[in-house]
XYZ file of C-alpha atoms in Angstrom:
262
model
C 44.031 156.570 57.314
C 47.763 156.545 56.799
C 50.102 153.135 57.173
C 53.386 152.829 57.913
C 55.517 150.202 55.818
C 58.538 148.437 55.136
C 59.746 147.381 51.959
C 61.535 144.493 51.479
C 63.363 142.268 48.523
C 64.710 138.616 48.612
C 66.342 137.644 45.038
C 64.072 140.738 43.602
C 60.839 139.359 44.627
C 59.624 141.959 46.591
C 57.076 142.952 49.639
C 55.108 145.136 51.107
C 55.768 144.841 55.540
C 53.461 145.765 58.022
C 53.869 145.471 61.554
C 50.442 144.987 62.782
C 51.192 143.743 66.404
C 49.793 147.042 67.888
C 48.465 148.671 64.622
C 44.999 145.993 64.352
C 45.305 147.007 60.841
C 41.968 144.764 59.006
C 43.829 143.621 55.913
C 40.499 141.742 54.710
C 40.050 144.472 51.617
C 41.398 142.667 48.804
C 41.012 145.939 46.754
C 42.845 148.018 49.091
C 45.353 145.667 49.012
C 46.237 145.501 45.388
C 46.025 149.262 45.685
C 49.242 149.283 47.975
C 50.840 146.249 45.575
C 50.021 148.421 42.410
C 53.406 149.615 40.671
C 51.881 152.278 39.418
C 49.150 153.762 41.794
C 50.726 152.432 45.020
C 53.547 151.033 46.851
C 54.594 148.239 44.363
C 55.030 145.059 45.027
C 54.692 140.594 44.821
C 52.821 140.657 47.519
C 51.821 142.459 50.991
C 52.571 140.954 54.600
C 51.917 141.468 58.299
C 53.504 140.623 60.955
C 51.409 139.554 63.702
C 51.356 138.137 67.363
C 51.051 134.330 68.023
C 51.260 132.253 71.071
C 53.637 129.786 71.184
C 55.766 131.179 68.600
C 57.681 134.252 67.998
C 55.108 135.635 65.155
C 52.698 135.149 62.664
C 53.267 135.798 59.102
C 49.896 137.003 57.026
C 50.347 136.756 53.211
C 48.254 138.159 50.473
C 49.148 137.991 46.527
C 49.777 141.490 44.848
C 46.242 141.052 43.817
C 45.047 141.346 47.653
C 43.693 137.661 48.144
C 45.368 134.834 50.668
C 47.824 133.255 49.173
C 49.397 129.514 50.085
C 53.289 129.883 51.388
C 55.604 132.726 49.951
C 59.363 131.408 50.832
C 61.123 134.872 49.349
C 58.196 136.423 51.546
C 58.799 134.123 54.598
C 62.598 134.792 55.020
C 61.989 138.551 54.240
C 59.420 138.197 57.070
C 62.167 136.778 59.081
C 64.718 139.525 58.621
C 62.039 141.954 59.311
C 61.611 140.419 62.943
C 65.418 140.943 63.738
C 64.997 144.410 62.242
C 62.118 144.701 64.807
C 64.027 143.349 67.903
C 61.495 140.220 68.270
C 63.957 137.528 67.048
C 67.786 137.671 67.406
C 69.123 134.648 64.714
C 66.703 131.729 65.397
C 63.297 131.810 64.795
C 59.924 129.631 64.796
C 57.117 131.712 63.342
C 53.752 130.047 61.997
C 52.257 130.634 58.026
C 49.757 129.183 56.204
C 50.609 126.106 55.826
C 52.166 125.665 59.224
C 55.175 126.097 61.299
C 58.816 127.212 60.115
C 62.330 127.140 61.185
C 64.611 130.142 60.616
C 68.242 131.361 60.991
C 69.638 134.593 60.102
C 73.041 135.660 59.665
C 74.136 138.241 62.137
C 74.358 140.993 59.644
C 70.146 140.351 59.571
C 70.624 140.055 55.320
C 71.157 136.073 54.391
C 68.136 134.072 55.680
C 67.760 130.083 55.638
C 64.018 129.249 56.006
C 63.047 125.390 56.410
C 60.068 124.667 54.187
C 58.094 121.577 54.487
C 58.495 118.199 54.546
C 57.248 116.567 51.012
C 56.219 112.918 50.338
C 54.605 113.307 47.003
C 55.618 114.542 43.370
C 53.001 113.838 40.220
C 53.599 113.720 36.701
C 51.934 115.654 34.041
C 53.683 114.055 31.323
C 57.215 114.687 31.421
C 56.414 117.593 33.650
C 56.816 117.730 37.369
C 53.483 118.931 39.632
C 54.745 119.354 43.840
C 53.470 121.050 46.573
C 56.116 123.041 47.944
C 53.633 124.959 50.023
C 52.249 126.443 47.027
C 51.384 124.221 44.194
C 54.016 124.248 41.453
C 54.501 122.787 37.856
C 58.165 122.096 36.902
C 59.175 121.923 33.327
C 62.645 120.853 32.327
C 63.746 122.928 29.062
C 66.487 121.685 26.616
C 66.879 125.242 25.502
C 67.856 128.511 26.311
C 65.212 130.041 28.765
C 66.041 133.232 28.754
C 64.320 133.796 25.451
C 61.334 132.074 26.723
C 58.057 133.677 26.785
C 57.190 132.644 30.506
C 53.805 135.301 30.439
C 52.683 133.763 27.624
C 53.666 130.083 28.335
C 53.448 129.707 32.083
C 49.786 132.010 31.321
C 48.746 129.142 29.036
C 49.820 126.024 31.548
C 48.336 128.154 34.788
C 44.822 128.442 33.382
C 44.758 125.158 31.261
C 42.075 122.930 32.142
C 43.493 120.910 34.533
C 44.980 123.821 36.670
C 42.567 127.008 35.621
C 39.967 126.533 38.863
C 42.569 126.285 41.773
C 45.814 128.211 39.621
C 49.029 126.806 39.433
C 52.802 128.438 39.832
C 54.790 127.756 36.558
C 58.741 127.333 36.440
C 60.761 126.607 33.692
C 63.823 125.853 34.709
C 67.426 124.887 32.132
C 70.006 122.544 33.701
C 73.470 124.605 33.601
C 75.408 121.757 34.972
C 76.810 123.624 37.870
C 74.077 125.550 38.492
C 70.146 125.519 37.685
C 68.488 128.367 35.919
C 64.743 129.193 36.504
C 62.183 131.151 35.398
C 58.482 131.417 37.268
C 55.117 132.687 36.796
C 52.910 133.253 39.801
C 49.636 132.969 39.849
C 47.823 135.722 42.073
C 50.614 138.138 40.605
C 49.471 136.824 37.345
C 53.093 137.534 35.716
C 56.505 136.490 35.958
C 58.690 137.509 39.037
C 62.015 137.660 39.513
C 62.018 134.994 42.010
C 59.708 132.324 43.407
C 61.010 130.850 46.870
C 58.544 127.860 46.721
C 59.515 127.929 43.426
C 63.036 126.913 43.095
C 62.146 124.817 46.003
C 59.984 122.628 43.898
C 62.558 122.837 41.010
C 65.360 121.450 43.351
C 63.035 118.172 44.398
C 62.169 117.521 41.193
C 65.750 117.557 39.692
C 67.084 115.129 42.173
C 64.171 112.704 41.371
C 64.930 113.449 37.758
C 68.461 112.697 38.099
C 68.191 110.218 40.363
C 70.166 111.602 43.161
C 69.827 110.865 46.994
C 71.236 111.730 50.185
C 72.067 115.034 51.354
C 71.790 117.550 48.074
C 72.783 121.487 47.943
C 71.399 122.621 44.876
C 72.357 126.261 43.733
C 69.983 127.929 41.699
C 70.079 131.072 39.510
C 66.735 133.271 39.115
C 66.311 136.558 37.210
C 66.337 138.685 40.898
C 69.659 136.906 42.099
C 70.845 133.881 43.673
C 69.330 130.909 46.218
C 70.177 127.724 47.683
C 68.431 124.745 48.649
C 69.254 122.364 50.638
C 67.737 119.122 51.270
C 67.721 115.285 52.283
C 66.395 112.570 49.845
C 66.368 108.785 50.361
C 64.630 108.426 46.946
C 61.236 108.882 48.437
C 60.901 111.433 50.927
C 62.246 115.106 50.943
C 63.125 116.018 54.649
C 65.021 118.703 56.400
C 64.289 121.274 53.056
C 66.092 124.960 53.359
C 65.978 127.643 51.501
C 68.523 129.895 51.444
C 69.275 133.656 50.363
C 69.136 137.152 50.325
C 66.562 139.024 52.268
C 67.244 143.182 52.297
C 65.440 146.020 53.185
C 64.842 148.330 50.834
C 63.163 151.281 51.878
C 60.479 152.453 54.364
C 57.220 155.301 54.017
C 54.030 155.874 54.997
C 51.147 155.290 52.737
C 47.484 157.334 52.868
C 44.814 154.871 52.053
């Protein structure tokens, strides 16, 4: 059987597309799966997606980890999902679409390249110590470094945190993330990749949140943050407590399309 694919990149975290409206595709073969998101034997790629029918909203996005299980909420892969429906004709610049953990927002800039994708609403943060633990989504542990990250070990270190014992049974995204005054830098290892990327949508997300608590900020916060694929936004309203009206906001390119024999 042969596929036919998109490939997409937002920031330099980058999927596999498939649009499976008419195809029926059965994507339940987690080893075929991480064949396709195997740099080496496949297509290469974060993660794989398809792009589905939905009533009541203009698709459904179906994610799977580059090691071909579910996966909770992949922003990079929702707003590349989202420029893939205006390459498709099914969405112009507005969008609602429904993911795993619900419905999302969308707008796309004419040009069908810049994507801002509204995550969800959060009420809670936790504390591991001094660290930060949110649900973005995806689960995601926030550590605040004094020091320069880039020399940081994140396979090693996030590794360590992601199958600790608090966080080894369900897995746990790791960012490390170095305040740059006008900018944040961050760093994140996935879990289901089971390595760094070069972005994390959900990701940065969580690091934004957890800054403003950390700095006690509120009201209506743009944070711009620098990862190693590129650079994202987030935008967001905070009365101290709750996070409302979250965006995330960036790059979403295609990069090249083929056909794949499985």
């Amino acid at each position: 059987m042969e596929l036919n694919f998109y490939k997409y990149q937002g920031a330099g975290n980058d999927f596999v597309m498939v649009d499976n409206r008419k195809t029926g595709f059965n994507h339940h073969h987690p080893a075929l799966l991480a064949k396709i998101c195997d740099r080496r034997f496949g297509v290469g790629a974060d993660g794989i997606m398809f792009l589905e029918d939905k009533e009541g909203y203009d698709f459904e996005m179906i994610y799977y980890n580059a090691n071909g299980y579910p996966s909770s909420m992949c922003g990079n892969g929702g707003r590349c999902m989202v420029a893939f429906a205006k390459f498709l004709g099914i969405i112009n610049q507005e969008t609602d679409f429904l993911a795993v953990d619900g419905p999302h927002y969308a707008k796309i800039s004419e040009e069908g390249d810049w994507v801002s994708l509204q995550m969800i609403d959060v009420d809670v943060i936790k504390m591991d110590g001094h660290d930060y633990v949110i649900n973005t989504g995806s689960p995601h542990f926030v550590r605040l470094e004094t020091s320069d990250i880039s020399k940081k070990n994140v396979f090693e270190e996030g590794r360590n945190i992601r199958y600790n014992e608090t966080y080894h049974k369900e897995g746990i995204n790791v960012n490390f993330v170095e305040d740059k005054q006008d900018h944040l830098f961050v760093r994140t290892y996935e879990r289901g990749v089971e390595d760094e990327t070069y972005a994390c949508g959900t990701g940065v997300t969580a690091v934004a949140l957890a800054m403003a608590k950390h700095k006690g900020l509120s009201g209506h916060i743009s944070t711009p943050i620098k990862v190693l694929g590129g650079d994202l936004t987030i935008k967001f309203d905070y009365d101290g407590v709750h996070y409302r009206n979250i965006f995330l906001e960036g790059p979403a390119k295609q990069v090249f399309k083929g056909l794949i024999n499985l």
